[in-house]
PDB file of C-alpha atoms in Angstrom:
ATOM      1  CA  MET T  88      18.739 -21.268 -14.690  1.00  0.00           C
ATOM      2  CA  LEU T  89      15.300 -21.375 -15.311  1.00  0.00           C
ATOM      3  CA  ASP T  90      15.611 -25.175 -15.897  1.00  0.00           C
ATOM      4  CA  HIS T  91      16.904 -25.546 -12.307  1.00  0.00           C
ATOM      5  CA  LEU T  92      13.377 -23.093 -11.352  1.00  0.00           C
ATOM      6  CA  MET T  93      11.102 -25.472 -12.958  1.00  0.00           C
ATOM      7  CA  PRO T  94      10.638 -28.029 -10.320  1.00  0.00           C
ATOM      8  CA  LEU T  95       9.645 -24.993  -7.798  1.00  0.00           C
ATOM      9  CA  ILE T  96       7.353 -23.350 -10.184  1.00  0.00           C
ATOM     10  CA  SER T  97       5.537 -26.649 -10.800  1.00  0.00           C
ATOM     11  CA  SER T  98       5.392 -27.257  -7.413  1.00  0.00           C
ATOM     12  CA  PRO T  99       2.167 -26.301  -5.389  1.00  0.00           C
ATOM     13  CA  TRP T 100       4.647 -24.816  -2.663  1.00  0.00           C
ATOM     14  CA  LEU T 101       5.246 -22.262  -4.978  1.00  0.00           C
ATOM     15  CA  TYR T 102       1.949 -20.657  -3.797  1.00  0.00           C
ATOM     16  CA  ALA T 103       2.627 -21.106  -0.434  1.00  0.00           C
ATOM     17  CA  VAL T 104       6.344 -19.162  -0.986  1.00  0.00           C
ATOM     18  CA  VAL T 105       4.734 -16.383  -2.543  1.00  0.00           C
ATOM     19  CA  PHE T 106       1.541 -16.032   0.035  1.00  0.00           C
ATOM     20  CA  VAL T 107       4.756 -15.839   2.816  1.00  0.00           C
ATOM     21  CA  ALA T 108       6.436 -13.172   0.442  1.00  0.00           C
ATOM     22  CA  VAL T 109       3.381 -10.953  -0.263  1.00  0.00           C
ATOM     23  CA  MET T 110       2.372 -11.298   3.711  1.00  0.00           C
ATOM     24  CA  ILE T 111       6.071 -10.311   5.091  1.00  0.00           C
ATOM     25  CA  ASP T 112       5.674  -7.586   2.862  1.00  0.00           C
ATOM     26  CA  GLY T 113       2.778  -5.574   4.875  1.00  0.00           C
ATOM     27  CA  PHE T 114       4.748  -5.097   7.771  1.00  0.00           C
ATOM     28  CA  ILE T 115       8.505  -5.333   6.477  1.00  0.00           C
ATOM     29  CA  PRO T 116       8.548  -3.120   3.478  1.00  0.00           C
ATOM     30  CA  VAL T 117      11.792  -4.717   2.109  1.00  0.00           C
ATOM     31  CA  MET T 118      10.413  -7.970   1.212  1.00  0.00           C
ATOM     32  CA  PRO T 119      10.701  -8.019  -2.799  1.00  0.00           C
ATOM     33  CA  SER T 120       7.134  -9.125  -2.951  1.00  0.00           C
ATOM     34  CA  GLU T 121       6.363  -7.196  -6.146  1.00  0.00           C
ATOM     35  CA  THR T 122       9.987  -8.718  -7.858  1.00  0.00           C
ATOM     36  CA  VAL T 123       8.619 -11.726  -7.434  1.00  0.00           C
ATOM     37  CA  VAL T 124       5.045 -11.225  -8.478  1.00  0.00           C
ATOM     38  CA  ILE T 125       5.584  -9.685 -11.461  1.00  0.00           C
ATOM     39  CA  GLY T 126       8.396 -12.364 -12.503  1.00  0.00           C
ATOM     40  CA  LEU T 127       5.591 -15.573 -12.292  1.00  0.00           C
ATOM     41  CA  GLY T 128       3.060 -13.307 -14.129  1.00  0.00           C
ATOM     42  CA  ALA T 129       5.397 -13.286 -16.725  1.00  0.00           C
ATOM     43  CA  LEU T 130       6.431 -16.745 -16.549  1.00  0.00           C
ATOM     44  CA  SER T 131       2.263 -17.651 -16.207  1.00  0.00           C
ATOM     45  CA  ALA T 132       2.069 -16.627 -19.947  1.00  0.00           C
ATOM     46  CA  SER T 133       3.487 -19.676 -20.690  1.00  0.00           C
ATOM     47  CA  GLY T 134       1.017 -22.014 -18.770  1.00  0.00           C
ATOM     48  CA  ARG T 135       2.915 -22.352 -15.275  1.00  0.00           C
ATOM     49  CA  PRO T 136       2.452 -21.027 -12.714  1.00  0.00           C
ATOM     50  CA  ASN T 137      -1.300 -21.344 -12.712  1.00  0.00           C
ATOM     51  CA  LEU T 138      -2.801 -18.203 -13.221  1.00  0.00           C
ATOM     52  CA  MET T 139      -5.973 -18.071 -11.035  1.00  0.00           C
ATOM     53  CA  ALA T 140      -3.799 -19.781  -7.989  1.00  0.00           C
ATOM     54  CA  LEU T 141      -1.380 -17.315  -8.260  1.00  0.00           C
ATOM     55  CA  ALA T 142      -3.731 -14.600  -8.048  1.00  0.00           C
ATOM     56  CA  ALA T 143      -5.248 -15.741  -4.868  1.00  0.00           C
ATOM     57  CA  ALA T 144      -2.249 -16.483  -3.421  1.00  0.00           C
ATOM     58  CA  VAL T 145      -1.184 -12.607  -3.747  1.00  0.00           C
ATOM     59  CA  VAL T 146      -4.418 -11.459  -2.545  1.00  0.00           C
ATOM     60  CA  ALA T 147      -4.556 -13.734   0.357  1.00  0.00           C
ATOM     61  CA  GLY T 148      -1.359 -12.670   1.203  1.00  0.00           C
ATOM     62  CA  GLY T 149      -1.983  -9.247   0.791  1.00  0.00           C
ATOM     63  CA  ILE T 150      -5.086  -9.133   3.254  1.00  0.00           C
ATOM     64  CA  ALA T 151      -3.012 -11.543   5.796  1.00  0.00           C
ATOM     65  CA  GLY T 152       0.116  -9.042   5.852  1.00  0.00           C
ATOM     66  CA  ASP T 153      -2.714  -5.903   6.089  1.00  0.00           C
ATOM     67  CA  ARG T 154      -4.123  -7.119   9.325  1.00  0.00           C
ATOM     68  CA  ILE T 155      -0.708  -7.947  10.875  1.00  0.00           C
ATOM     69  CA  ALA T 156       0.319  -4.111  10.117  1.00  0.00           C
ATOM     70  CA  TYR T 157      -2.826  -3.399  11.358  1.00  0.00           C
ATOM     71  CA  VAL T 158      -2.143  -5.107  14.578  1.00  0.00           C
ATOM     72  CA  LEU T 159       1.182  -3.549  15.227  1.00  0.00           C
ATOM     73  CA  GLY T 160       0.039  -0.051  14.094  1.00  0.00           C
ATOM     74  CA  ARG T 161      -2.553  -0.643  17.099  1.00  0.00           C
ATOM     75  CA  LYS T 162      -0.151  -1.687  19.564  1.00  0.00           C
ATOM     76  CA  ALA T 163       2.996   0.064  18.795  1.00  0.00           C
ATOM     77  CA  GLY T 164       2.587   2.716  15.699  1.00  0.00           C
ATOM     78  CA  GLY T 165       3.948   5.754  17.827  1.00  0.00           C
ATOM     79  CA  ARG T 166       6.926   4.014  18.135  1.00  0.00           C
ATOM     80  CA  VAL T 167       8.163   3.637  14.302  1.00  0.00           C
ATOM     81  CA  ARG T 168      11.518   5.188  13.820  1.00  0.00           C
ATOM     82  CA  ASN T 169      12.178   4.352  10.040  1.00  0.00           C
ATOM     83  CA  GLY T 170      12.829   7.891   8.802  1.00  0.00           C
ATOM     84  CA  LYS T 171      10.944   7.250   5.140  1.00  0.00           C
ATOM     85  CA  LEU T 172       7.895   4.568   7.059  1.00  0.00           C
ATOM     86  CA  VAL T 173       7.569   7.790   9.588  1.00  0.00           C
ATOM     87  CA  ILE T 174       7.031  10.312   6.590  1.00  0.00           C
ATOM     88  CA  ALA T 175       4.634   7.910   4.899  1.00  0.00           C
ATOM     89  CA  LYS T 176       3.075   7.202   8.133  1.00  0.00           C
ATOM     90  CA  GLU T 177       2.334  10.865   8.285  1.00  0.00           C
ATOM     91  CA  LYS T 178       1.517  11.496   5.180  1.00  0.00           C
ATOM     92  CA  ALA T 179      -0.788   8.510   5.659  1.00  0.00           C
ATOM     93  CA  GLU T 180      -2.464   9.611   8.528  1.00  0.00           C
ATOM     94  CA  ARG T 181      -3.560  12.752   6.652  1.00  0.00           C
ATOM     95  CA  ALA T 182      -5.027  10.727   3.813  1.00  0.00           C
ATOM     96  CA  LEU T 183      -7.022   8.735   5.987  1.00  0.00           C
ATOM     97  CA  LEU T 184      -8.507  11.830   7.824  1.00  0.00           C
ATOM     98  CA  ARG T 185      -9.366  13.277   4.650  1.00  0.00           C
ATOM     99  CA  TYR T 186     -10.339  10.050   2.309  1.00  0.00           C
ATOM    100  CA  GLY T 187     -11.143   7.516   4.769  1.00  0.00           C
ATOM    101  CA  GLY T 188     -10.543   4.009   3.426  1.00  0.00           C
ATOM    102  CA  VAL T 189      -9.820   5.108   0.205  1.00  0.00           C
ATOM    103  CA  ALA T 190      -6.438   6.025   1.311  1.00  0.00           C
ATOM    104  CA  ILE T 191      -6.009   2.374   1.533  1.00  0.00           C
ATOM    105  CA  LEU T 192      -6.426   1.492  -1.657  1.00  0.00           C
ATOM    106  CA  ALA T 193      -4.276   4.596  -3.056  1.00  0.00           C
ATOM    107  CA  GLY T 194      -1.490   3.628  -0.842  1.00  0.00           C
ATOM    108  CA  ARG T 195      -0.961  -0.032  -2.109  1.00  0.00           C
ATOM    109  CA  PHE T 196       0.388   1.628  -5.164  1.00  0.00           C
ATOM    110  CA  LEU T 197       2.904   4.000  -3.368  1.00  0.00           C
ATOM    111  CA  PRO T 198       6.161   3.264  -1.975  1.00  0.00           C
ATOM    112  CA  TYR T 199       6.044   2.337   1.891  1.00  0.00           C
ATOM    113  CA  GLY T 200       2.402   3.308   1.262  1.00  0.00           C
ATOM    114  CA  ARG T 201       0.717  -0.438   1.945  1.00  0.00           C
ATOM    115  CA  THR T 202       2.528  -0.582   5.493  1.00  0.00           C
ATOM    116  CA  ALA T 203       2.240   2.964   6.250  1.00  0.00           C
ATOM    117  CA  THR T 204      -1.590   3.048   5.839  1.00  0.00           C
ATOM    118  CA  ALA T 205      -2.413  -0.405   7.131  1.00  0.00           C
ATOM    119  CA  MET T 206      -0.232   0.959  10.468  1.00  0.00           C
ATOM    120  CA  THR T 207      -1.916   4.064  10.930  1.00  0.00           C
ATOM    121  CA  SER T 208      -5.372   2.174  10.115  1.00  0.00           C
ATOM    122  CA  GLY T 209      -4.542   0.434  13.334  1.00  0.00           C
ATOM    123  CA  SER T 210      -2.985   3.551  15.210  1.00  0.00           C
ATOM    124  CA  VAL T 211      -5.742   5.578  14.627  1.00  0.00           C
ATOM    125  CA  ARG T 212      -8.643   2.991  15.316  1.00  0.00           C
ATOM    126  CA  LEU T 213      -9.993   2.578  12.045  1.00  0.00           C
ATOM    127  CA  PRO T 214     -12.749   0.642  11.992  1.00  0.00           C
ATOM    128  CA  MET T 215     -11.903  -3.243  11.244  1.00  0.00           C
ATOM    129  CA  GLY T 216     -14.991  -3.767   8.896  1.00  0.00           C
ATOM    130  CA  GLN T 217     -14.063  -0.769   6.954  1.00  0.00           C
ATOM    131  CA  PHE T 218     -10.217  -1.621   6.947  1.00  0.00           C
ATOM    132  CA  GLY T 219     -11.036  -4.966   5.871  1.00  0.00           C
ATOM    133  CA  LEU T 220     -12.936  -4.248   3.140  1.00  0.00           C
ATOM    134  CA  PHE T 221     -10.834  -1.491   1.597  1.00  0.00           C
ATOM    135  CA  THR T 222      -7.647  -3.859   1.939  1.00  0.00           C
ATOM    136  CA  ALA T 223      -9.286  -6.672  -0.011  1.00  0.00           C
ATOM    137  CA  LEU T 224     -10.007  -4.070  -2.639  1.00  0.00           C
ATOM    138  CA  ALA T 225      -6.523  -2.888  -2.584  1.00  0.00           C
ATOM    139  CA  SER T 226      -5.383  -6.386  -2.840  1.00  0.00           C
ATOM    140  CA  VAL T 227      -7.367  -7.542  -5.773  1.00  0.00           C
ATOM    141  CA  ALA T 228      -6.217  -4.418  -7.459  1.00  0.00           C
ATOM    142  CA  TRP T 229      -2.332  -4.894  -6.558  1.00  0.00           C
ATOM    143  CA  ALA T 230      -2.808  -8.315  -7.819  1.00  0.00           C
ATOM    144  CA  GLY T 231      -4.002  -7.312 -11.066  1.00  0.00           C
ATOM    145  CA  TYR T 232      -1.654  -4.584 -11.483  1.00  0.00           C
ATOM    146  CA  ALA T 233       1.398  -6.567 -10.672  1.00  0.00           C
ATOM    147  CA  ILE T 234       0.599 -10.109 -12.373  1.00  0.00           C
ATOM    148  CA  GLY T 235      -0.725  -7.713 -15.264  1.00  0.00           C
ATOM    149  CA  LEU T 236       2.391  -6.458 -15.770  1.00  0.00           C
ATOM    150  CA  GLY T 237       4.319  -9.270 -15.807  1.00  0.00           C
ATOM    151  CA  ARG T 238       1.905 -11.235 -18.017  1.00  0.00           C
ATOM    152  CA  LEU T 239       2.414  -8.186 -20.461  1.00  0.00           C
ATOM    153  CA  GLY T 240       6.347  -8.507 -20.476  1.00  0.00           C
ATOM    154  CA  GLY T 241       5.607 -12.611 -20.728  1.00  0.00           C
ATOM    155  CA  ALA T 242       3.833 -11.748 -23.833  1.00  0.00           C
ATOM    156  CA  THR T 243       6.090  -9.424 -25.479  1.00  0.00           C
ATOM    157  CA  PHE T 244       9.023 -11.880 -25.119  1.00  0.00           C
ATOM    158  CA  ALA T 245       7.396 -15.048 -25.370  1.00  0.00           C
ATOM    159  CA  HIS T 246      10.430 -16.874 -25.805  1.00  0.00           C
ATOM    160  CA  SER T 247      12.265 -15.340 -23.202  1.00  0.00           C
ATOM    161  CA  PRO T 248      10.956 -15.242 -19.748  1.00  0.00           C
ATOM    162  CA  LEU T 249      13.751 -13.583 -17.938  1.00  0.00           C
ATOM    163  CA  MET T 250      13.412 -10.843 -20.793  1.00  0.00           C
ATOM    164  CA  GLY T 251       9.682 -10.679 -20.118  1.00  0.00           C
ATOM    165  CA  THR T 252      10.361 -10.405 -16.495  1.00  0.00           C
ATOM    166  CA  ALA T 253      12.764  -7.856 -16.967  1.00  0.00           C
ATOM    167  CA  PHE T 254      10.225  -5.973 -19.186  1.00  0.00           C
ATOM    168  CA  GLY T 255       7.492  -5.970 -16.350  1.00  0.00           C
ATOM    169  CA  LEU T 256       9.640  -4.533 -13.844  1.00  0.00           C
ATOM    170  CA  ALA T 257      11.178  -1.937 -16.317  1.00  0.00           C
ATOM    171  CA  LEU T 258       7.292  -0.730 -16.375  1.00  0.00           C
ATOM    172  CA  GLY T 259       6.718  -0.606 -13.131  1.00  0.00           C
ATOM    173  CA  MET T 260       9.950   1.225 -12.245  1.00  0.00           C
ATOM    174  CA  ILE T 261       8.619   3.764 -14.907  1.00  0.00           C
ATOM    175  CA  LEU T 262       5.304   4.024 -13.349  1.00  0.00           C
ATOM    176  CA  ALA T 263       6.658   4.623 -10.021  1.00  0.00           C
ATOM    177  CA  VAL T 264       9.488   7.452 -11.390  1.00  0.00           C
ATOM    178  CA  ILE T 265       6.336   8.911 -13.108  1.00  0.00           C
ATOM    179  CA  HIS T 266       4.456   9.324  -9.832  1.00  0.00           C
ATOM    180  CA  THR T 267       7.633  10.563  -7.531  1.00  0.00           C
ATOM    181  CA  ILE T 268       7.783  13.507 -10.179  1.00  0.00           C
ATOM    182  CA  ILE T 269       4.063  14.307  -9.926  1.00  0.00           C
ATOM    183  CA  GLU T 270       4.674  14.292  -5.925  1.00  0.00           C
ATOM    184  CA  LYS T 271       7.805  16.394  -6.201  1.00  0.00           C
ATOM    185  CA  ARG T 272       6.204  18.773  -8.251  1.00  0.00           C
ATOM    186  CA  ARG T 273       2.772  19.007  -6.269  1.00  0.00           C
ATOM    187  CA  SER T 274       5.249  19.962  -3.026  1.00  0.00           C
ATOM    188  CA  ALA T 275       7.267  22.227  -4.859  1.00  0.00           C
ATOM    189  CA  SER T 276       4.054  24.096  -5.543  1.00  0.00           C
ATOM    190  CA  GLY T 277       3.561  24.802  -2.092  1.00  0.00           C
ATOM    191  CA  PRO T 278       0.277  24.918   0.010  1.00  0.00           C
ATOM    192  CA  PRO T 279      -2.127  26.893  -0.655  1.00  0.00           C
ATOM    193  CA  PRO T 280      -1.917  30.697   1.145  1.00  0.00           C
ATOM    194  CA  ALA T 281      -3.102  30.944   4.759  1.00  0.00           C
ATOM    195  CA  PRO T 282      -6.317  33.458   5.419  1.00  0.00           C
ATOM    196  CA  SER T 283      -5.112  36.912   6.233  1.00  0.00           C
ATOM    197  CA  SER T 284      -7.045  36.590   9.664  1.00  0.00           C
ATOM    198  CA  GLN T 285      -5.071  33.930  11.821  1.00  0.00           C
ATOM    199  CA  ALA T 286      -8.106  33.686  13.806  1.00  0.00           C
ATOM    200  CA  VAL T 287     -10.541  32.693  11.745  1.00  0.00           C
ATOM    201  CA  GLY T 288      -8.098  30.702   9.701  1.00  0.00           C
ATOM    202  CA  ALA T 289      -7.659  28.163  12.860  1.00  0.00           C
ATOM    203  CA  GLY T 290     -11.479  28.148  13.616  1.00  0.00           C
ATOM    204  CA  ASP T 291     -11.759  26.754   9.994  1.00  0.00           C
ATOM    205  CA  PHE T 292      -8.927  24.677  10.439  1.00  0.00           C
ATOM    206  CA  ALA T 293     -10.184  22.998  13.352  1.00  0.00           C
ATOM    207  CA  SER T 294     -13.741  22.703  12.470  1.00  0.00           C
ATOM    208  CA  SER T 295     -12.379  20.989   9.061  1.00  0.00           C
ATOM    209  CA  GLU T 296     -10.293  18.845  10.861  1.00  0.00           C
ATOM    210  CA  HIS T 297     -13.399  17.737  13.204  1.00  0.00           C
ATOM    211  CA  ARG T 298     -15.564  17.368  10.389  1.00  0.00           C
ATOM    212  CA  CYS T 299     -12.740  15.082   8.048  1.00  0.00           C
ATOM    213  CA  ALA T 300     -12.344  12.782  11.435  1.00  0.00           C
ATOM    214  CA  SER T 301     -15.838  12.717  11.959  1.00  0.00           C
ATOM    215  CA  ARG T 302     -16.594  11.292   8.076  1.00  0.00           C
ATOM    216  CA  ALA T 303     -13.572   8.773   8.745  1.00  0.00           C
ATOM    217  CA  PHE T 304     -13.941   7.477  12.092  1.00  0.00           C
ATOM    218  CA  PRO T 305     -17.654   7.836  12.642  1.00  0.00           C
ATOM    219  CA  ASP T 306     -17.734   5.449  15.774  1.00  0.00           C
ATOM    220  CA  ARG T 307     -15.183   7.528  17.619  1.00  0.00           C
ATOM    221  CA  PRO T 308     -15.910  10.190  19.889  1.00  0.00           C
ATOM    222  CA  ALA T 309     -16.012  13.804  18.747  1.00  0.00           C
ATOM    223  CA  PRO T 310     -13.144  15.811  20.357  1.00  0.00           C
ATOM    224  CA  GLY T 311     -14.284  18.520  22.684  1.00  0.00           C
ATOM    225  CA  PRO T 312     -13.665  22.049  22.762  1.00  0.00           C
ATOM    226  CA  ARG T 313     -10.265  21.608  24.374  1.00  0.00           C
ATOM    227  CA  ALA T 314      -9.007  19.218  21.957  1.00  0.00           C
ATOM    228  CA  LEU T 315     -10.317  21.595  19.244  1.00  0.00           C
ATOM    229  CA  ALA T 316      -8.087  24.642  20.745  1.00  0.00           C
ATOM    230  CA  VAL T 317      -5.143  22.371  20.511  1.00  0.00           C
ATOM    231  CA  ALA T 318      -5.705  21.510  16.751  1.00  0.00           C
ATOM    232  CA  ALA T 319      -6.032  24.965  16.005  1.00  0.00           C
ATOM    233  CA  GLN T 320      -3.047  26.110  17.309  1.00  0.00           C
TER     234      GLN T 320
END
């Protein structure tokens, strides 16, 4: 099978295919771009495809796909109906309010996190300059992660690229399972207990949300008293 793929692996068109796959995965999170990148990373241990060209295609595709997801979120972020994506989008919005652009970097490594953080950034009007910086950093980090997994597998199984690909994918799945277990345990522990005074707790909540929003989105007007009152309820 690998012999039939070698002409494509040696072709410059391969990098265009990688670019398109990673780009589409940014707003349609069913494209198996991670599998493609890890597999090609494993094959690159033998010299083909070119490692630097592969990394450039992955980073460029990541930035392009995030920009498209940002625009989609800005225009139709409230119309998302996919159950898993809705949950991820809600988590992304809370993370963006609390951590700002850093949430984009972390979300790249979570299931549905890339699409959710990019679309949510658009829907809440995260400044494009801040979004562009963190999505570029996230694309570089993810490219290093995915290609690195493949290279590790390729080096471990130097005489069997398919086994190297499978090894890299297995490592990625193990890391994803570990993250899922940690998240479930954190969710099971539950949120911290609410203050005994409801009035004071509501005021603290509103004030906290106001401060988080101001830090994350400095160019947005501050909410008025009525908006804070609604958020506190």
